[in-house]
Amino acid sequence: MRDIAFVFFLAAVLCVTGGMALGIWMGIAQNFTFAPVHAHLNLVGWATMALFAIYYRLTPRAAQGWLPRIHAGLAIPGVLLMTGGLAAEFAGRPEFLPAAIGGSLMTAASMLVFLFTVIRHGFGAAPANTRDARFDAALTPAE
């Protein structure tokens, strides 16, 4: 089973791949109607998801339990609904606006979960045992 950092990083890479493909298509067609979708895929999808992955890799305590799964369960579908709804809206299908709104709210809720996680666990790994603490002390110059 892959850990939560991998799940977020895979989602990030898939989002940036889609964002790049959309950007290339817009450039070739000289049709920039979907530029906001491209921007959201690259910023919220790629950058934010990749930062979540890095955080969970560097803060393994935060990657444990049910909360990171809830985080991913809000963040990943949220960005897909938000960008899909935006794309449909810009394509002249206003009936998909609720998907964009729902996805945006899910994405915002995922950020609140992440905020709580960061406040709860801080950033970075604590020394796992006394051996790590002794190693850290050995690197500190003596006075």
Coordinates of C-alpha atoms in Angstrom, one line a residue:
M1 CA 0.0 0.0 0.0
R2 CA 1.3 3.5 -0.9
D3 CA 1.5 6.1 1.9
I4 CA -0.3 9.4 1.9
A5 CA 2.8 11.3 0.7
F6 CA 2.8 9.1 -2.4
V7 CA -0.9 9.6 -3.0
F8 CA -0.6 13.4 -2.8
F9 CA 2.5 13.4 -5.0
L10 CA 0.9 11.2 -7.7
A11 CA -2.2 13.5 -7.7
A12 CA 0.2 16.4 -8.1
V13 CA 2.0 14.9 -11.1
L14 CA -1.3 13.9 -12.7
C15 CA -2.6 17.5 -12.3
V16 CA 0.5 19.1 -13.7
T17 CA 0.4 16.7 -16.6
G18 CA -3.2 17.7 -17.3
G19 CA -2.4 21.3 -16.8
M20 CA 0.6 21.2 -19.2
A21 CA -1.5 19.3 -21.9
L22 CA -4.2 22.0 -21.6
G23 CA -1.6 24.8 -21.8
I24 CA 0.0 23.2 -24.9
W25 CA -3.5 22.8 -26.5
M26 CA -4.4 26.4 -25.7
G27 CA -1.1 27.6 -27.3
I28 CA -1.5 25.6 -30.4
A29 CA -5.1 26.6 -30.9
Q30 CA -4.5 30.2 -29.8
N31 CA -7.6 29.8 -27.6
F32 CA -7.0 30.9 -24.0
T33 CA -10.6 30.5 -22.8
F34 CA -9.5 27.8 -20.4
A35 CA -6.5 29.7 -18.9
P36 CA -8.1 29.8 -15.4
V37 CA -8.5 26.0 -15.5
H38 CA -4.9 25.6 -16.6
A39 CA -3.9 27.9 -13.7
H40 CA -5.9 26.1 -11.1
L41 CA -4.6 22.7 -12.2
N42 CA -1.0 23.9 -12.0
L43 CA -1.3 25.9 -8.8
V44 CA -3.9 24.0 -6.7
G45 CA -3.3 20.7 -8.3
W46 CA 0.5 20.6 -8.8
A47 CA 2.0 23.0 -6.4
T48 CA -0.4 22.5 -3.4
M49 CA -0.6 18.7 -3.7
A50 CA 3.2 18.5 -4.1
L51 CA 3.6 20.6 -1.0
F52 CA 1.2 18.4 0.9
A53 CA 3.2 15.3 -0.2
I54 CA 6.5 17.0 0.9
Y55 CA 5.0 17.9 4.3
Y56 CA 3.7 14.4 5.0
R57 CA 7.1 12.9 4.0
L58 CA 9.0 15.3 6.3
T59 CA 6.5 15.1 9.1
P60 CA 5.8 11.3 9.4
R61 CA 3.7 11.7 12.6
A62 CA 1.2 13.8 10.7
A63 CA 0.9 11.1 8.0
Q64 CA -0.5 8.6 10.5
G65 CA -4.1 7.9 11.3
W66 CA -7.4 8.9 9.6
L67 CA -6.9 12.7 9.3
P68 CA -4.5 12.6 6.4
R69 CA -6.9 10.3 4.5
I70 CA -9.8 12.8 5.1
H71 CA -7.4 15.5 3.9
A72 CA -6.7 13.6 0.7
G73 CA -10.4 12.7 0.3
L74 CA -11.3 16.4 0.3
A75 CA -8.3 17.8 -1.6
I76 CA -8.1 15.4 -4.6
P77 CA -11.7 15.2 -5.6
G78 CA -12.0 18.9 -4.7
V79 CA -9.5 20.0 -7.3
L80 CA -11.0 17.6 -9.9
L81 CA -14.5 18.9 -9.3
M82 CA -13.3 22.5 -9.2
T83 CA -11.3 22.4 -12.4
G84 CA -13.8 20.2 -14.2
G85 CA -16.7 22.5 -13.2
L86 CA -14.7 25.5 -14.3
A87 CA -13.9 23.9 -17.7
A88 CA -17.5 23.1 -18.3
E89 CA -18.6 26.6 -17.3
F90 CA -16.1 28.2 -19.7
A91 CA -17.3 25.8 -22.4
G92 CA -20.8 27.2 -22.1
R93 CA -22.3 24.7 -19.7
P94 CA -23.5 26.8 -16.7
E95 CA -25.3 23.8 -15.2
F96 CA -21.8 22.5 -14.1
L97 CA -21.2 25.6 -11.9
P98 CA -22.3 23.7 -8.8
A99 CA -19.5 21.3 -9.4
A100 CA -17.0 24.1 -9.5
I101 CA -18.5 25.6 -6.3
G102 CA -18.6 22.3 -4.5
G103 CA -15.0 21.5 -5.6
S104 CA -13.9 24.9 -4.4
L105 CA -15.5 24.4 -1.0
M106 CA -13.9 20.9 -0.7
T107 CA -10.5 22.4 -1.5
A108 CA -11.0 25.1 1.1
A109 CA -12.1 22.5 3.6
S110 CA -9.0 20.4 2.8
M111 CA -6.8 23.4 3.6
L112 CA -8.5 23.8 6.9
V113 CA -7.8 20.2 7.7
F114 CA -4.2 20.8 6.7
L115 CA -4.0 23.9 8.9
F116 CA -5.2 21.9 11.8
T117 CA -2.6 19.2 11.0
V118 CA 0.3 21.6 10.8
I119 CA -0.8 23.2 14.1
R120 CA -1.1 19.8 15.7
H121 CA 2.1 18.2 14.5
G122 CA 4.4 21.1 13.6
F123 CA 6.9 20.6 10.8
G124 CA 9.6 18.0 10.4
A125 CA 10.4 14.7 12.2
A126 CA 11.2 14.6 15.8
P127 CA 14.2 12.4 16.8
A128 CA 12.8 8.9 16.8
N129 CA 14.9 7.7 19.7
T130 CA 17.7 8.6 22.0
R131 CA 20.3 7.4 19.5
D132 CA 19.1 10.3 17.2
A133 CA 19.4 12.7 20.1
R134 CA 22.9 11.6 20.9
F135 CA 23.9 11.9 17.2
D136 CA 22.4 15.5 17.1
A137 CA 24.4 16.3 20.3
A138 CA 27.6 14.9 18.8
L139 CA 27.2 17.4 15.9
T140 CA 26.8 20.3 18.3
P141 CA 30.1 22.0 19.1
A142 CA 31.2 21.8 22.7
E143 CA 31.5 25.1 24.7

